[in-house]
Coordinates of C-alpha atoms (C1' of nucleotides) in Angstrom, one line a residue:
Chain C
M30 CA 105.3 78.0 129.8
R31 CA 107.0 80.8 127.9
R32 CA 104.6 82.7 125.7
I33 CA 105.7 82.6 122.0
I34 CA 103.8 84.6 119.4
F35 CA 104.5 84.7 115.6
H36 CA 103.4 87.5 113.4
I37 CA 103.4 86.6 109.7
D38 CA 103.3 89.3 107.2
V39 CA 103.2 88.8 103.4
N40 CA 105.9 91.0 101.7
S41 CA 104.3 93.6 99.4
A42 CA 101.2 91.3 99.4
F43 CA 99.2 92.6 96.5
L44 CA 102.3 93.0 94.3
S45 CA 103.7 89.5 95.2
W46 CA 100.3 87.9 94.6
T47 CA 99.9 89.6 91.3
A48 CA 103.4 88.5 90.3
V49 CA 102.7 84.9 91.2
K50 CA 99.8 84.8 88.9
M51 CA 101.7 86.5 86.1
V52 CA 104.7 84.2 86.4
R53 CA 102.3 81.2 86.1
E54 CA 101.0 82.7 82.9
G55 CA 104.5 82.8 81.6
K56 CA 104.9 86.6 82.0
E57 CA 107.9 88.4 83.5
D58 CA 108.3 88.6 87.3
I59 CA 107.2 92.1 88.2
R60 CA 108.8 91.8 91.6
L61 CA 112.2 92.3 89.8
I62 CA 111.3 95.6 88.1
P63 CA 109.9 98.9 89.3
S64 CA 106.2 98.1 89.4
V65 CA 103.1 98.9 91.5
V66 CA 99.5 97.8 92.1
S67 CA 96.8 100.4 92.0
G68 CA 93.1 100.7 91.7
D69 CA 92.2 102.2 88.3
P70 CA 95.5 103.1 86.6
S71 CA 93.7 105.6 84.3
D72 CA 92.2 107.6 87.2
R73 CA 94.5 110.4 88.2
R74 CA 93.2 110.1 91.7
S75 CA 94.0 106.5 92.3
I76 CA 96.8 105.7 94.7
I77 CA 99.4 102.9 95.1
T78 CA 98.3 99.9 97.1
A79 CA 101.6 98.0 96.8
A80 CA 105.1 98.6 95.3
S81 CA 107.9 96.2 94.3
L82 CA 111.3 96.5 96.0
P83 CA 112.9 98.1 92.9
A84 CA 110.0 100.7 92.9
K85 CA 110.5 101.3 96.6
K86 CA 114.2 101.9 96.0
L87 CA 113.2 104.8 93.6
G88 CA 111.3 106.4 96.5
I89 CA 107.8 105.1 95.6
K90 CA 105.7 104.5 98.6
T91 CA 102.4 102.8 99.4
A92 CA 99.4 105.2 99.4
E93 CA 101.0 107.8 97.3
P94 CA 99.2 109.1 94.2
V95 CA 100.0 107.2 91.0
S96 CA 100.7 110.5 89.2
M97 CA 103.4 111.3 91.8
A98 CA 105.0 107.9 91.4
L99 CA 105.0 108.3 87.7
R100 CA 107.0 111.5 88.1
K101 CA 109.7 109.5 90.0
C102 CA 109.7 106.7 87.5
P103 CA 108.1 107.3 84.1
S104 CA 108.6 103.7 83.0
L105 CA 106.8 102.4 86.1
L106 CA 104.7 99.3 85.4
I107 CA 101.2 99.8 86.9
V108 CA 99.0 96.7 87.2
R109 CA 95.5 96.5 88.4
G110 CA 94.5 94.6 91.5
D111 CA 92.6 91.3 91.3
W112 CA 90.6 90.9 94.4
E113 CA 89.4 87.3 93.8
W114 CA 92.9 86.1 93.3
Y115 CA 94.1 87.9 96.4
K116 CA 91.5 86.1 98.5
E117 CA 92.7 82.8 97.2
C118 CA 96.3 83.6 98.0
S119 CA 95.3 84.8 101.5
E120 CA 93.4 81.6 102.2
G121 CA 96.3 79.5 101.2
F122 CA 98.7 81.5 103.3
I123 CA 96.3 81.5 106.4
G124 CA 95.8 77.7 105.9
I125 CA 99.5 77.0 106.2
C126 CA 99.8 79.2 109.2
R127 CA 96.9 77.5 110.8
S128 CA 98.6 74.1 110.3
Y129 CA 101.3 75.4 112.6
S130 CA 98.9 76.6 115.3
P131 CA 95.1 76.7 115.5
V132 CA 95.3 79.7 117.9
L133 CA 95.3 82.1 115.0
Q134 CA 94.1 85.7 114.6
Q135 CA 93.8 87.0 111.1
F136 CA 94.7 90.7 111.3
S137 CA 94.1 91.6 107.7
I138 CA 94.1 89.9 104.3
D139 CA 97.9 89.6 104.5
E140 CA 98.8 89.4 108.2
C141 CA 98.1 87.0 111.0
F142 CA 99.2 86.2 114.6
I143 CA 99.6 82.6 115.8
D144 CA 100.2 81.6 119.4
M145 CA 103.1 79.1 119.2
S146 CA 103.7 78.7 123.0
F147 CA 102.6 75.1 123.0
R148 CA 104.0 74.1 119.5
C149 CA 107.4 75.6 120.2
S150 CA 108.0 74.1 123.6
G151 CA 111.3 72.3 123.6
K152 CA 112.1 73.7 120.1
D153 CA 114.0 76.6 118.7
P154 CA 111.3 79.1 117.7
V155 CA 113.5 80.6 115.0
E156 CA 113.9 77.3 113.3
V157 CA 110.1 76.7 113.4
A158 CA 109.5 80.2 112.0
A159 CA 112.0 79.6 109.2
S160 CA 110.3 76.3 108.2
L161 CA 106.9 78.1 108.2
K162 CA 108.3 80.9 106.0
D163 CA 110.0 78.4 103.6
E164 CA 106.9 76.2 103.4
I165 CA 104.8 79.3 102.3
K166 CA 107.5 80.2 99.7
T167 CA 107.7 76.7 98.3
K168 CA 104.0 75.9 98.2
L169 CA 102.6 79.3 97.3
G170 CA 105.4 81.1 95.5
F171 CA 105.6 84.3 97.6
T172 CA 107.6 85.4 100.6
V173 CA 106.7 86.4 104.1
N174 CA 108.4 87.9 107.1
V175 CA 107.9 86.2 110.4
G176 CA 108.3 88.2 113.6
V177 CA 108.9 86.1 116.8
G178 CA 108.3 87.5 120.3
P179 CA 106.7 87.1 123.7
N180 CA 103.6 89.1 122.7
K181 CA 101.7 90.4 119.7
L182 CA 103.2 93.8 119.8
L183 CA 106.8 92.6 119.8
A184 CA 106.1 90.0 117.2
K185 CA 104.6 92.6 114.9
M186 CA 107.4 95.0 115.5
A187 CA 109.9 92.2 114.7
S188 CA 108.2 91.3 111.4
D189 CA 108.7 94.8 110.2
F190 CA 112.5 94.6 110.5
E191 CA 114.5 94.0 107.4
K192 CA 112.5 92.5 104.4
P193 CA 111.8 90.4 102.5
D194 CA 111.8 86.7 103.3
K195 CA 113.2 87.0 106.9
V196 CA 112.7 85.8 110.4
H197 CA 113.4 88.2 113.2
T198 CA 113.0 87.9 117.0
L199 CA 112.2 90.6 119.5
W200 CA 112.4 89.2 123.0
Y201 CA 112.1 91.4 126.1
E202 CA 115.9 91.4 126.6
E203 CA 116.3 92.6 123.0
V204 CA 113.9 95.6 123.3
E205 CA 116.6 98.0 124.4
E206 CA 119.0 97.1 121.6
K207 CA 116.6 96.5 118.7
M208 CA 113.6 98.7 119.4
W209 CA 114.6 101.7 121.5
P210 CA 116.9 103.3 118.8
L211 CA 114.0 103.3 116.3
G212 CA 112.1 106.6 115.6
V213 CA 108.8 107.1 117.3
R214 CA 106.9 106.6 114.1
D215 CA 108.0 103.0 114.0
L216 CA 106.0 102.3 117.2
L217 CA 102.6 100.8 116.5
W218 CA 99.8 103.5 116.9
V219 CA 102.2 106.4 116.4
G220 CA 101.1 108.0 113.1
R221 CA 101.9 111.3 111.5
K222 CA 100.1 113.6 113.9
T223 CA 101.4 112.0 117.0
E224 CA 104.9 111.9 115.6
E225 CA 104.8 115.7 115.0
R226 CA 103.6 116.3 118.5
L227 CA 106.3 114.1 120.0
L228 CA 109.1 115.6 117.9
A229 CA 108.1 119.1 118.9
Y230 CA 109.0 118.1 122.4
G231 CA 112.3 116.5 121.5
I232 CA 110.9 112.9 121.8
E233 CA 112.6 111.2 118.9
T234 CA 113.0 107.5 119.6
I235 CA 110.9 104.7 121.0
G236 CA 113.4 104.7 123.8
D237 CA 112.6 108.3 124.6
I238 CA 109.0 107.3 125.0
A239 CA 109.9 104.4 127.2
R240 CA 111.9 106.5 129.6
L241 CA 109.5 109.4 129.6
D242 CA 107.5 110.3 132.7
T243 CA 103.9 109.2 132.0
G244 CA 102.6 112.6 133.3
Q245 CA 104.4 114.4 130.6
L246 CA 103.2 112.0 128.0
T247 CA 99.7 112.4 129.2
R248 CA 99.8 116.1 128.7
L249 CA 100.9 115.5 125.1
V250 CA 98.5 112.8 123.9
G251 CA 95.9 112.2 126.6
Q252 CA 95.8 109.7 129.4
K253 CA 94.6 106.6 127.8
F254 CA 96.8 106.9 124.7
A255 CA 99.8 107.9 126.9
Q256 CA 99.5 104.8 129.0
Q257 CA 99.3 102.5 126.0
L258 CA 102.3 104.2 124.3
H259 CA 104.4 103.9 127.4
E260 CA 103.5 100.2 127.9
N261 CA 104.2 99.5 124.2
A262 CA 107.5 101.4 124.1
N263 CA 108.6 99.2 127.0
G264 CA 107.6 96.1 125.0
R265 CA 104.6 95.3 127.2
D266 CA 101.4 94.0 125.7
D267 CA 99.1 91.4 127.2
S268 CA 96.4 91.3 124.5
P269 CA 95.5 87.8 123.6
V270 CA 95.5 86.1 120.1
E271 CA 91.8 86.5 119.3
T272 CA 90.6 83.5 117.4
E273 CA 87.0 84.7 117.2
I274 CA 86.1 86.9 114.2
A275 CA 84.5 90.0 115.7
E276 CA 81.2 91.2 114.3
A277 CA 81.2 94.4 112.3
K278 CA 80.2 97.5 114.3
S279 CA 79.7 99.8 111.3
Y280 CA 79.4 99.7 107.6
S281 CA 80.2 102.5 105.2
A282 CA 80.9 103.3 101.6
E283 CA 82.3 106.4 99.9
R284 CA 83.0 107.7 96.4
T285 CA 85.8 110.1 95.4
F286 CA 85.0 111.7 92.1
S287 CA 87.5 111.9 89.4
K288 CA 86.7 115.7 89.3
D289 CA 85.2 117.7 92.1
L290 CA 81.4 117.9 91.6
T291 CA 78.9 120.7 92.1
D292 CA 75.8 119.5 90.3
P293 CA 73.3 118.2 92.9
K294 CA 72.2 115.6 90.5
D295 CA 75.7 114.1 90.3
I296 CA 76.0 114.2 94.1
D297 CA 72.7 112.5 94.5
R298 CA 73.5 109.7 92.1
A299 CA 76.7 109.0 94.1
L300 CA 74.7 109.1 97.3
F301 CA 72.2 106.7 95.8
N302 CA 75.0 104.3 94.8
V303 CA 76.6 104.2 98.2
A304 CA 73.3 103.8 100.0
C305 CA 72.5 100.8 97.8
I306 CA 75.9 99.3 98.7
V307 CA 75.7 99.8 102.4
A308 CA 72.1 98.7 102.7
H309 CA 72.9 95.6 100.7
R310 CA 75.7 94.7 102.9
I311 CA 73.8 95.0 106.1
R312 CA 71.0 92.9 104.7
R313 CA 73.5 90.3 103.6
D314 CA 74.9 90.1 107.1
D315 CA 71.4 90.1 108.6
F316 CA 71.8 93.5 110.4
R317 CA 69.6 96.5 110.9
A318 CA 70.9 99.9 111.7
S319 CA 69.7 102.7 114.0
T320 CA 72.2 105.4 113.1
V321 CA 72.8 106.8 109.7
S322 CA 75.7 109.1 109.0
M323 CA 76.5 111.1 106.0
F324 CA 79.8 112.8 105.2
I325 CA 81.2 115.0 102.5
K326 CA 84.8 116.0 101.7
H327 CA 85.8 119.3 100.2
K328 CA 88.6 119.8 97.8
D329 CA 90.9 120.9 100.7
F330 CA 90.1 117.5 102.4
T331 CA 88.1 119.0 105.2
V332 CA 85.3 116.6 106.2
I333 CA 81.9 117.5 107.4
Q334 CA 79.7 114.8 108.8
K335 CA 76.2 114.5 110.2
Q336 CA 74.4 111.6 111.8
C337 CA 70.9 110.9 112.9
Q338 CA 68.9 108.1 114.6
T339 CA 66.2 106.3 112.7
S340 CA 62.9 105.8 114.3
R341 CA 63.5 102.1 114.3
P342 CA 66.3 99.8 113.2
T343 CA 66.2 99.5 109.4
N344 CA 67.9 97.8 106.5
V345 CA 65.8 99.4 103.8
T346 CA 67.8 101.3 101.2
A347 CA 65.1 104.0 100.7
V348 CA 64.9 104.8 104.4
I349 CA 68.7 105.1 104.7
L350 CA 68.9 107.1 101.5
N351 CA 66.2 109.6 102.6
E352 CA 67.9 110.3 105.9
A353 CA 71.2 110.8 104.1
R354 CA 69.5 113.2 101.6
R355 CA 68.0 115.2 104.4
M356 CA 71.3 115.5 106.2
L357 CA 73.1 116.4 103.0
G358 CA 70.8 119.4 102.7
E359 CA 71.9 120.5 106.1
I360 CA 75.7 120.2 105.6
W361 CA 76.0 121.2 101.9
D362 CA 74.9 124.5 100.3
G363 CA 74.4 122.8 97.0
K364 CA 77.2 124.9 95.4
T365 CA 80.6 124.2 97.0
P366 CA 82.5 121.6 94.9
L367 CA 82.7 118.3 96.6
R368 CA 85.5 115.8 96.3
Q369 CA 83.8 112.9 98.0
V370 CA 80.5 111.8 99.5
G371 CA 80.1 108.9 101.9
L372 CA 77.4 107.2 103.9
G373 CA 77.7 104.9 107.0
V374 CA 75.5 103.0 109.4
T375 CA 76.1 102.1 113.0
K376 CA 74.2 100.9 116.1
L377 CA 73.6 97.6 114.5
T378 CA 71.3 94.8 115.7
H379 CA 70.2 91.4 114.5
E380 CA 66.7 92.1 115.6
S381 CA 64.7 90.3 112.9
A382 CA 61.1 90.7 114.0
I383 CA 59.7 93.4 111.8
Q384 CA 57.6 95.7 113.9
M385 CA 54.4 96.0 111.9
S386 CA 53.2 99.4 112.6
L387 CA 49.8 100.7 111.7
F388 CA 51.5 103.8 110.7
E389 CA 54.1 102.2 108.5
D390 CA 54.5 104.0 105.2
P391 CA 52.4 102.1 102.7
A392 CA 55.2 102.4 100.2
M393 CA 57.5 100.3 102.5
E394 CA 56.5 97.0 100.9
Y395 CA 57.5 98.4 97.6
Y396 CA 60.9 99.5 98.9
R397 CA 61.5 96.1 100.4
E398 CA 60.7 94.4 97.1
W399 CA 63.0 96.8 95.3
D400 CA 65.8 95.7 97.8
R401 CA 65.0 92.0 97.2
Q402 CA 65.5 92.5 93.5
Y403 CA 68.7 94.5 94.1
D404 CA 70.1 91.7 96.4
E405 CA 69.3 89.1 93.8
K406 CA 71.3 90.9 91.2
H407 CA 74.2 91.4 93.5
T408 CA 74.8 88.0 94.9
G409 CA 78.2 87.6 93.5
P410 CA 81.5 87.5 95.5
D411 CA 82.0 90.6 97.6
R412 CA 85.4 91.8 98.7
Y413 CA 83.9 93.6 101.7
R414 CA 84.1 90.7 104.2
S415 CA 85.6 90.5 107.6
N416 CA 88.2 93.0 108.5
A417 CA 90.3 92.3 105.4
K418 CA 92.4 95.0 103.8
K419 CA 90.4 96.8 101.2
I420 CA 91.2 98.1 97.8
Q421 CA 89.3 100.3 95.5
G422 CA 87.3 98.5 92.8
E423 CA 84.6 98.8 90.2
D424 CA 82.0 99.8 92.7
G425 CA 82.1 103.4 91.5
K426 CA 80.3 102.1 88.4
T427 CA 77.7 100.3 90.4
T428 CA 74.3 100.7 88.7
V429 CA 70.9 99.4 89.5
G430 CA 70.4 97.5 86.4
D431 CA 67.0 98.0 84.7
I432 CA 65.2 99.1 87.9
S433 CA 64.3 102.6 86.9
V434 CA 62.7 104.0 90.0
C435 CA 65.1 105.1 92.7
P436 CA 64.0 104.2 96.2
G437 CA 63.0 107.3 98.0
Q438 CA 61.2 108.7 95.0
N439 CA 57.5 108.4 95.2
P440 CA 56.8 105.3 93.1
D441 CA 53.4 106.6 92.1
G442 CA 54.9 109.8 90.9
Q443 CA 56.1 108.3 87.6
Chain G
dT2 C1' 99.0 116.7 86.6
dC3 C1' 98.6 115.1 95.1
dT4 C1' 96.4 112.5 98.5
dG5 C1' 91.4 105.6 97.9
dG6 C1' 88.4 102.9 100.7
dG7 C1' 86.8 100.6 104.8
dG8 C1' 87.1 100.1 109.4
dT9 C1' 88.1 100.9 115.0
dC10 C1' 88.6 103.6 119.0
dC11 C1' 88.9 107.9 121.6
dT12 C1' 87.6 112.7 123.1
dA13 C1' 85.0 116.5 124.4
dG14 C1' 80.8 119.1 124.8
dG15 C1' 75.9 119.3 125.4
dA16 C1' 71.3 117.4 126.7
dC17 C1' 68.8 115.2 130.0
dC18 C1' 67.8 112.5 134.2
dC19 C1' 68.2 111.5 139.1
Chain Q
dT232 C1' 66.4 130.2 143.5
dC233 C1' 70.9 128.5 143.2
dT234 C1' 74.0 124.8 143.4
dG235 C1' 76.4 120.0 143.0
dG236 C1' 77.5 115.6 141.3
dG237 C1' 77.1 111.1 138.5
dG238 C1' 75.5 108.6 134.6
dT239 C1' 74.1 107.9 129.9
dC240 C1' 73.2 109.1 125.3
dC241 C1' 74.1 111.8 121.3
dT242 C1' 77.0 114.3 118.2
dA243 C1' 81.1 116.0 115.5
dG244 C1' 85.7 115.5 114.9
dG245 C1' 90.2 113.3 114.8
dA246 C1' 93.8 109.7 114.9
dC247 C1' 95.2 105.3 113.6
dC248 C1' 95.3 100.7 111.2
dC249 C1' 95.7 97.9 106.6

DNA sequence: TCTGGGGTCCTAGGACCC
DNA sequence: TCTGGGGTCCTAGGACCC
């Protein structure tokens, strides 16, 4: 049986979804005017998470600073993202895709792969794809692109061709004509740095990579990456459509300040907030972590990070925060302005038996109780689930309610 | 008045053990 | 005393994705 994979990609997802809601409320359709979705429109540091076609025609791109976009189009309409609504839209879209094939891999909040090998046998895959695309438009009010190919890579490349509301195929026999003339940057996994490196050696198109001697490619990007790029440039990809949702391997949170900060008290407050968020999330998902990492970003975007092992797997905010504070002291002089601080945990286990040690800090029970109260206050919906696309939100304003003692401070020292 | 937030995977060097 | 390899873990940094 011939393998047939669809890649379904919502066109300008966050913008389309916002538009659907606004149209329902009787407002104008922001897809038809220059408009963008961003985090906090008043924050000069926020960036664009989605742009309408008219905005894109003015040169406005996803991930560029709002201030820069405003220079290109002073009358640009900026709307704020609505995460709960996006999740609803995503569920509706995934649901329709699933009705076409249960062999579905959700790739992000607005993209999925489905294996249609069985469902398409004896049918024209392009017709099936078109009916899927139209059903989503009719029932949900927004458009998608569907890429059709013999594997995930080619399906994904195909869905990226002309937008919006289109079906494209990319079969093996079409690779030379449709994919090889494209610039290297259009190939999956080729980002800015790799593009620069390839261009420096006169490798400009995907076809150039495909025809390249792998030895030469290895010298440029390393063996493993070279092999993958060479396979992909030739349209080969045997990765399966993964229906299982993979468990998280790490959790992290970070804060970029609206102004670079130097006051240790401000930095510590941010560190406290991100520690609460990360620890809360691992408790929610029943994890404990053995590695804590701490990172800071300077105003020139250089990042310094430090990690350490905990004496045993933990989910206690105070323990994680104290490790982070100690490491911060090692990587920050307390004076250099900081743009961002972040904290992450890895080496996760579901080990649930709490090792009662005779030497456990007697304050630990207090810390756990503090965490229980924090969790109770933060049981609401959480956007940080699965591997969904993330947007910035109100978490920068996360507070700890009326609990006045920070974990990690000596509770008896009040 | 330029650049968010949350992930995954890879690499390279050093420590340490056999 | 000097030398070798393999294996694993840890660490810092970097590239990419949405």
